[in-house]
Amino acid sequence: MDKFLLQQQVLNQLAEDLLQAEQAVRVAHETATHEENIAENKYDTLGLEAAYLATGQARRAAAIRQAMTHWRQFRPRPYDASKGIQLGALVCLVDSDDKQHEIFLGPDGGSMKLGSGVQVISGEAPLARAMLGKCEGDEVAIQVGAPVPQQFEVLRVD
């Protein structure tokens, strides 16, 4: 699978997310400033709540813009077996049920599932941290919320 194509898919998804976040900011701002939502007493908080929502959505939009910058600057390198799995690797893991998982390790802000079935995760994700430095055939274990760690085997790395 072409890593450049995966990177473009991530950027396209982030662009869609940004459009939605910006639209949510506009709607929340309009609600917060609409004349019908002016507080008439201390219990009338619709305008205040909408203002908080607009602020949160604006922060989300800023985070998406920052993620897009990181992804535009990102240059995945070819896999080097002497270094093991690094940021930019496309990894195929197999779990204990023999189910395969395609994972693309990228910069912060792009965690998502692409239409091609590839799961994109940040290098800071627990699974990514567990995979760093591993090679084909190595075992990877993570414990997230379950009493028993999840076990994977690195099947292939590109």
PDB file of C-alpha atoms in Angstrom:
ATOM      1  CA  MET A   1       0.000   0.000   0.000  1.00  0.00           C
ATOM      2  CA  ASP A   2       1.288   3.460  -0.902  1.00  0.00           C
ATOM      3  CA  LYS A   3       2.091   5.557   2.200  1.00  0.00           C
ATOM      4  CA  PHE A   4       1.757   8.797   0.213  1.00  0.00           C
ATOM      5  CA  LEU A   5      -1.807   7.784  -0.716  1.00  0.00           C
ATOM      6  CA  LEU A   6      -2.556   7.003   2.938  1.00  0.00           C
ATOM      7  CA  GLN A   7      -1.190  10.405   3.927  1.00  0.00           C
ATOM      8  CA  GLN A   8      -3.460  12.090   1.360  1.00  0.00           C
ATOM      9  CA  GLN A   9      -6.465  10.160   2.697  1.00  0.00           C
ATOM     10  CA  VAL A  10      -5.664  11.351   6.226  1.00  0.00           C
ATOM     11  CA  LEU A  11      -5.362  14.955   5.014  1.00  0.00           C
ATOM     12  CA  ASN A  12      -8.679  14.667   3.144  1.00  0.00           C
ATOM     13  CA  GLN A  13     -10.419  13.327   6.260  1.00  0.00           C
ATOM     14  CA  LEU A  14      -8.896  16.068   8.413  1.00  0.00           C
ATOM     15  CA  ALA A  15     -10.105  18.677   5.882  1.00  0.00           C
ATOM     16  CA  GLU A  16     -13.652  17.274   6.149  1.00  0.00           C
ATOM     17  CA  ASP A  17     -13.415  17.294   9.954  1.00  0.00           C
ATOM     18  CA  LEU A  18     -12.231  20.908   9.848  1.00  0.00           C
ATOM     19  CA  LEU A  19     -15.196  21.967   7.705  1.00  0.00           C
ATOM     20  CA  GLN A  20     -17.586  20.336  10.178  1.00  0.00           C
ATOM     21  CA  ALA A  21     -15.855  21.931  13.166  1.00  0.00           C
ATOM     22  CA  GLU A  22     -15.909  25.382  11.552  1.00  0.00           C
ATOM     23  CA  GLN A  23     -19.609  24.985  10.771  1.00  0.00           C
ATOM     24  CA  ALA A  24     -20.237  23.977  14.397  1.00  0.00           C
ATOM     25  CA  VAL A  25     -18.358  27.094  15.565  1.00  0.00           C
ATOM     26  CA  ARG A  26     -20.553  29.314  13.352  1.00  0.00           C
ATOM     27  CA  VAL A  27     -23.797  27.715  14.555  1.00  0.00           C
ATOM     28  CA  ALA A  28     -22.792  27.879  18.226  1.00  0.00           C
ATOM     29  CA  HIS A  29     -21.639  31.505  17.866  1.00  0.00           C
ATOM     30  CA  GLU A  30     -24.896  32.485  16.166  1.00  0.00           C
ATOM     31  CA  THR A  31     -26.849  30.782  18.940  1.00  0.00           C
ATOM     32  CA  ALA A  32     -24.777  32.484  21.639  1.00  0.00           C
ATOM     33  CA  THR A  33     -25.246  35.941  20.165  1.00  0.00           C
ATOM     34  CA  HIS A  34     -28.838  35.666  18.959  1.00  0.00           C
ATOM     35  CA  GLU A  35     -31.116  38.281  20.527  1.00  0.00           C
ATOM     36  CA  GLU A  36     -33.638  35.647  21.644  1.00  0.00           C
ATOM     37  CA  ASN A  37     -30.956  34.002  23.803  1.00  0.00           C
ATOM     38  CA  ILE A  38     -30.151  37.034  25.942  1.00  0.00           C
ATOM     39  CA  ALA A  39     -30.432  35.942  29.566  1.00  0.00           C
ATOM     40  CA  GLU A  40     -33.510  37.267  31.343  1.00  0.00           C
ATOM     41  CA  ASN A  41     -32.516  35.832  34.737  1.00  0.00           C
ATOM     42  CA  LYS A  42     -29.701  33.836  36.333  1.00  0.00           C
ATOM     43  CA  TYR A  43     -31.298  30.534  35.299  1.00  0.00           C
ATOM     44  CA  ASP A  44     -31.489  31.453  31.615  1.00  0.00           C
ATOM     45  CA  THR A  45     -28.143  30.048  30.443  1.00  0.00           C
ATOM     46  CA  LEU A  46     -28.718  29.014  26.823  1.00  0.00           C
ATOM     47  CA  GLY A  47     -26.586  31.858  25.440  1.00  0.00           C
ATOM     48  CA  LEU A  48     -23.782  31.143  27.938  1.00  0.00           C
ATOM     49  CA  GLU A  49     -23.843  27.425  27.145  1.00  0.00           C
ATOM     50  CA  ALA A  50     -23.686  28.152  23.415  1.00  0.00           C
ATOM     51  CA  ALA A  51     -20.714  30.457  24.006  1.00  0.00           C
ATOM     52  CA  TYR A  52     -18.876  27.659  25.855  1.00  0.00           C
ATOM     53  CA  LEU A  53     -19.710  25.298  23.005  1.00  0.00           C
ATOM     54  CA  ALA A  54     -18.425  27.799  20.422  1.00  0.00           C
ATOM     55  CA  THR A  55     -15.151  28.122  22.365  1.00  0.00           C
ATOM     56  CA  GLY A  56     -14.737  24.349  22.514  1.00  0.00           C
ATOM     57  CA  GLN A  57     -15.456  23.933  18.818  1.00  0.00           C
ATOM     58  CA  ALA A  58     -12.976  26.719  17.978  1.00  0.00           C
ATOM     59  CA  ARG A  59     -10.303  24.860  19.972  1.00  0.00           C
ATOM     60  CA  ARG A  60     -11.161  21.657  18.123  1.00  0.00           C
ATOM     61  CA  ALA A  61     -10.829  23.444  14.764  1.00  0.00           C
ATOM     62  CA  ALA A  62      -7.439  24.828  15.838  1.00  0.00           C
ATOM     63  CA  ALA A  63      -6.284  21.331  16.830  1.00  0.00           C
ATOM     64  CA  ILE A  64      -7.364  19.968  13.443  1.00  0.00           C
ATOM     65  CA  ARG A  65      -5.460  22.761  11.659  1.00  0.00           C
ATOM     66  CA  GLN A  66      -2.363  21.893  13.689  1.00  0.00           C
ATOM     67  CA  ALA A  67      -2.771  18.185  12.846  1.00  0.00           C
ATOM     68  CA  MET A  68      -3.057  19.082   9.151  1.00  0.00           C
ATOM     69  CA  THR A  69       0.209  21.028   9.399  1.00  0.00           C
ATOM     70  CA  HIS A  70       1.933  18.038  11.007  1.00  0.00           C
ATOM     71  CA  TRP A  71       0.592  15.676   8.343  1.00  0.00           C
ATOM     72  CA  ARG A  72       1.609  17.993   5.478  1.00  0.00           C
ATOM     73  CA  GLN A  73       5.168  18.128   6.823  1.00  0.00           C
ATOM     74  CA  PHE A  74       5.287  14.380   7.526  1.00  0.00           C
ATOM     75  CA  ARG A  75       7.593  12.336   5.286  1.00  0.00           C
ATOM     76  CA  PRO A  76       7.257   8.588   5.949  1.00  0.00           C
ATOM     77  CA  ARG A  77      10.545   6.778   5.377  1.00  0.00           C
ATOM     78  CA  PRO A  78      10.982   3.261   4.058  1.00  0.00           C
ATOM     79  CA  TYR A  79      11.156   0.539   6.702  1.00  0.00           C
ATOM     80  CA  ASP A  80      14.680  -0.105   8.013  1.00  0.00           C
ATOM     81  CA  ALA A  81      14.871  -3.495   9.749  1.00  0.00           C
ATOM     82  CA  SER A  82      17.964  -2.388  11.696  1.00  0.00           C
ATOM     83  CA  LYS A  83      15.883   0.322  13.422  1.00  0.00           C
ATOM     84  CA  GLY A  84      12.636  -1.620  13.624  1.00  0.00           C
ATOM     85  CA  ILE A  85       9.212  -0.025  13.471  1.00  0.00           C
ATOM     86  CA  GLN A  86       9.365   3.775  13.454  1.00  0.00           C
ATOM     87  CA  LEU A  87       6.951   6.632  12.823  1.00  0.00           C
ATOM     88  CA  GLY A  88       5.743   6.282   9.230  1.00  0.00           C
ATOM     89  CA  ALA A  89       5.650   2.494   9.257  1.00  0.00           C
ATOM     90  CA  LEU A  90       2.734   0.573   7.804  1.00  0.00           C
ATOM     91  CA  VAL A  91       2.413  -2.475  10.032  1.00  0.00           C
ATOM     92  CA  CYS A  92       0.317  -5.608   9.701  1.00  0.00           C
ATOM     93  CA  LEU A  93      -0.429  -7.147  13.098  1.00  0.00           C
ATOM     94  CA  VAL A  94      -2.200 -10.417  13.775  1.00  0.00           C
ATOM     95  CA  ASP A  95      -4.074 -10.870  17.053  1.00  0.00           C
ATOM     96  CA  SER A  96      -4.731 -14.008  19.100  1.00  0.00           C
ATOM     97  CA  ASP A  97      -7.864 -14.689  16.996  1.00  0.00           C
ATOM     98  CA  ASP A  98      -5.760 -14.640  13.785  1.00  0.00           C
ATOM     99  CA  LYS A  99      -7.397 -11.376  12.719  1.00  0.00           C
ATOM    100  CA  GLN A 100      -5.093  -9.045  10.786  1.00  0.00           C
ATOM    101  CA  HIS A 101      -4.887  -5.318  11.537  1.00  0.00           C
ATOM    102  CA  GLU A 102      -3.263  -2.776   9.204  1.00  0.00           C
ATOM    103  CA  ILE A 103      -1.785   0.071  11.245  1.00  0.00           C
ATOM    104  CA  PHE A 104      -0.166   3.248   9.901  1.00  0.00           C
ATOM    105  CA  LEU A 105       1.911   5.165  12.469  1.00  0.00           C
ATOM    106  CA  GLY A 106       1.721   8.886  11.902  1.00  0.00           C
ATOM    107  CA  PRO A 107       2.136  12.197  13.683  1.00  0.00           C
ATOM    108  CA  ASP A 108      -0.266  13.487  16.308  1.00  0.00           C
ATOM    109  CA  GLY A 109      -3.805  14.410  15.404  1.00  0.00           C
ATOM    110  CA  GLY A 110      -4.564  11.900  12.693  1.00  0.00           C
ATOM    111  CA  SER A 111      -5.960   8.928  14.582  1.00  0.00           C
ATOM    112  CA  MET A 112      -8.718   7.515  12.385  1.00  0.00           C
ATOM    113  CA  LYS A 113      -9.863   4.520  10.387  1.00  0.00           C
ATOM    114  CA  LEU A 114      -9.528   5.000   6.640  1.00  0.00           C
ATOM    115  CA  GLY A 115     -11.930   3.590   4.059  1.00  0.00           C
ATOM    116  CA  SER A 116      -9.223   1.146   2.975  1.00  0.00           C
ATOM    117  CA  GLY A 117      -9.436  -0.495   6.420  1.00  0.00           C
ATOM    118  CA  VAL A 118      -6.121   0.944   7.599  1.00  0.00           C
ATOM    119  CA  GLN A 119      -6.135   2.226  11.175  1.00  0.00           C
ATOM    120  CA  VAL A 120      -4.062   5.397  11.519  1.00  0.00           C
ATOM    121  CA  ILE A 121      -2.630   5.991  14.986  1.00  0.00           C
ATOM    122  CA  SER A 122      -0.384   8.600  16.544  1.00  0.00           C
ATOM    123  CA  GLY A 123       3.114   7.688  17.634  1.00  0.00           C
ATOM    124  CA  GLU A 124       1.949   8.519  21.169  1.00  0.00           C
ATOM    125  CA  ALA A 125      -0.800   5.869  21.210  1.00  0.00           C
ATOM    126  CA  PRO A 126      -0.134   2.936  23.566  1.00  0.00           C
ATOM    127  CA  LEU A 127      -0.095   0.459  20.669  1.00  0.00           C
ATOM    128  CA  ALA A 128       2.358   2.620  18.698  1.00  0.00           C
ATOM    129  CA  ARG A 129       4.679   2.960  21.685  1.00  0.00           C
ATOM    130  CA  ALA A 130       4.590  -0.816  22.162  1.00  0.00           C
ATOM    131  CA  MET A 131       5.466  -1.380  18.472  1.00  0.00           C
ATOM    132  CA  LEU A 132       8.363   1.086  18.224  1.00  0.00           C
ATOM    133  CA  GLY A 133      11.618  -0.736  17.561  1.00  0.00           C
ATOM    134  CA  LYS A 134       9.934  -4.102  16.929  1.00  0.00           C
ATOM    135  CA  CYS A 135      10.538  -6.162  13.783  1.00  0.00           C
ATOM    136  CA  GLU A 136       8.643  -8.761  11.781  1.00  0.00           C
ATOM    137  CA  GLY A 137       7.920 -11.800  13.947  1.00  0.00           C
ATOM    138  CA  ASP A 138       8.136  -9.889  17.246  1.00  0.00           C
ATOM    139  CA  GLU A 139       5.377  -9.970  19.839  1.00  0.00           C
ATOM    140  CA  VAL A 140       3.574  -6.788  20.908  1.00  0.00           C
ATOM    141  CA  ALA A 141       1.472  -6.599  24.072  1.00  0.00           C
ATOM    142  CA  ILE A 142      -0.620  -3.721  25.385  1.00  0.00           C
ATOM    143  CA  GLN A 143      -2.916  -3.459  28.374  1.00  0.00           C
ATOM    144  CA  VAL A 144      -5.636  -0.879  27.949  1.00  0.00           C
ATOM    145  CA  GLY A 145      -8.595  -1.129  30.290  1.00  0.00           C
ATOM    146  CA  ALA A 146      -8.714  -4.940  30.315  1.00  0.00           C
ATOM    147  CA  PRO A 147      -7.203  -7.121  33.039  1.00  0.00           C
ATOM    148  CA  VAL A 148      -5.539  -9.281  30.374  1.00  0.00           C
ATOM    149  CA  PRO A 149      -3.063  -7.667  27.944  1.00  0.00           C
ATOM    150  CA  GLN A 150      -3.838  -7.802  24.233  1.00  0.00           C
ATOM    151  CA  GLN A 151      -1.246  -9.814  22.306  1.00  0.00           C
ATOM    152  CA  PHE A 152      -0.228  -9.221  18.693  1.00  0.00           C
ATOM    153  CA  GLU A 153       2.446 -10.532  16.383  1.00  0.00           C
ATOM    154  CA  VAL A 154       4.114  -8.270  13.844  1.00  0.00           C
ATOM    155  CA  LEU A 155       3.344 -10.035  10.571  1.00  0.00           C
ATOM    156  CA  ARG A 156       4.682  -7.490   8.079  1.00  0.00           C
ATOM    157  CA  VAL A 157       6.191  -3.992   8.030  1.00  0.00           C
ATOM    158  CA  ASP A 158       6.430  -1.607   5.088  1.00  0.00           C
TER     159      ASP A 158
END
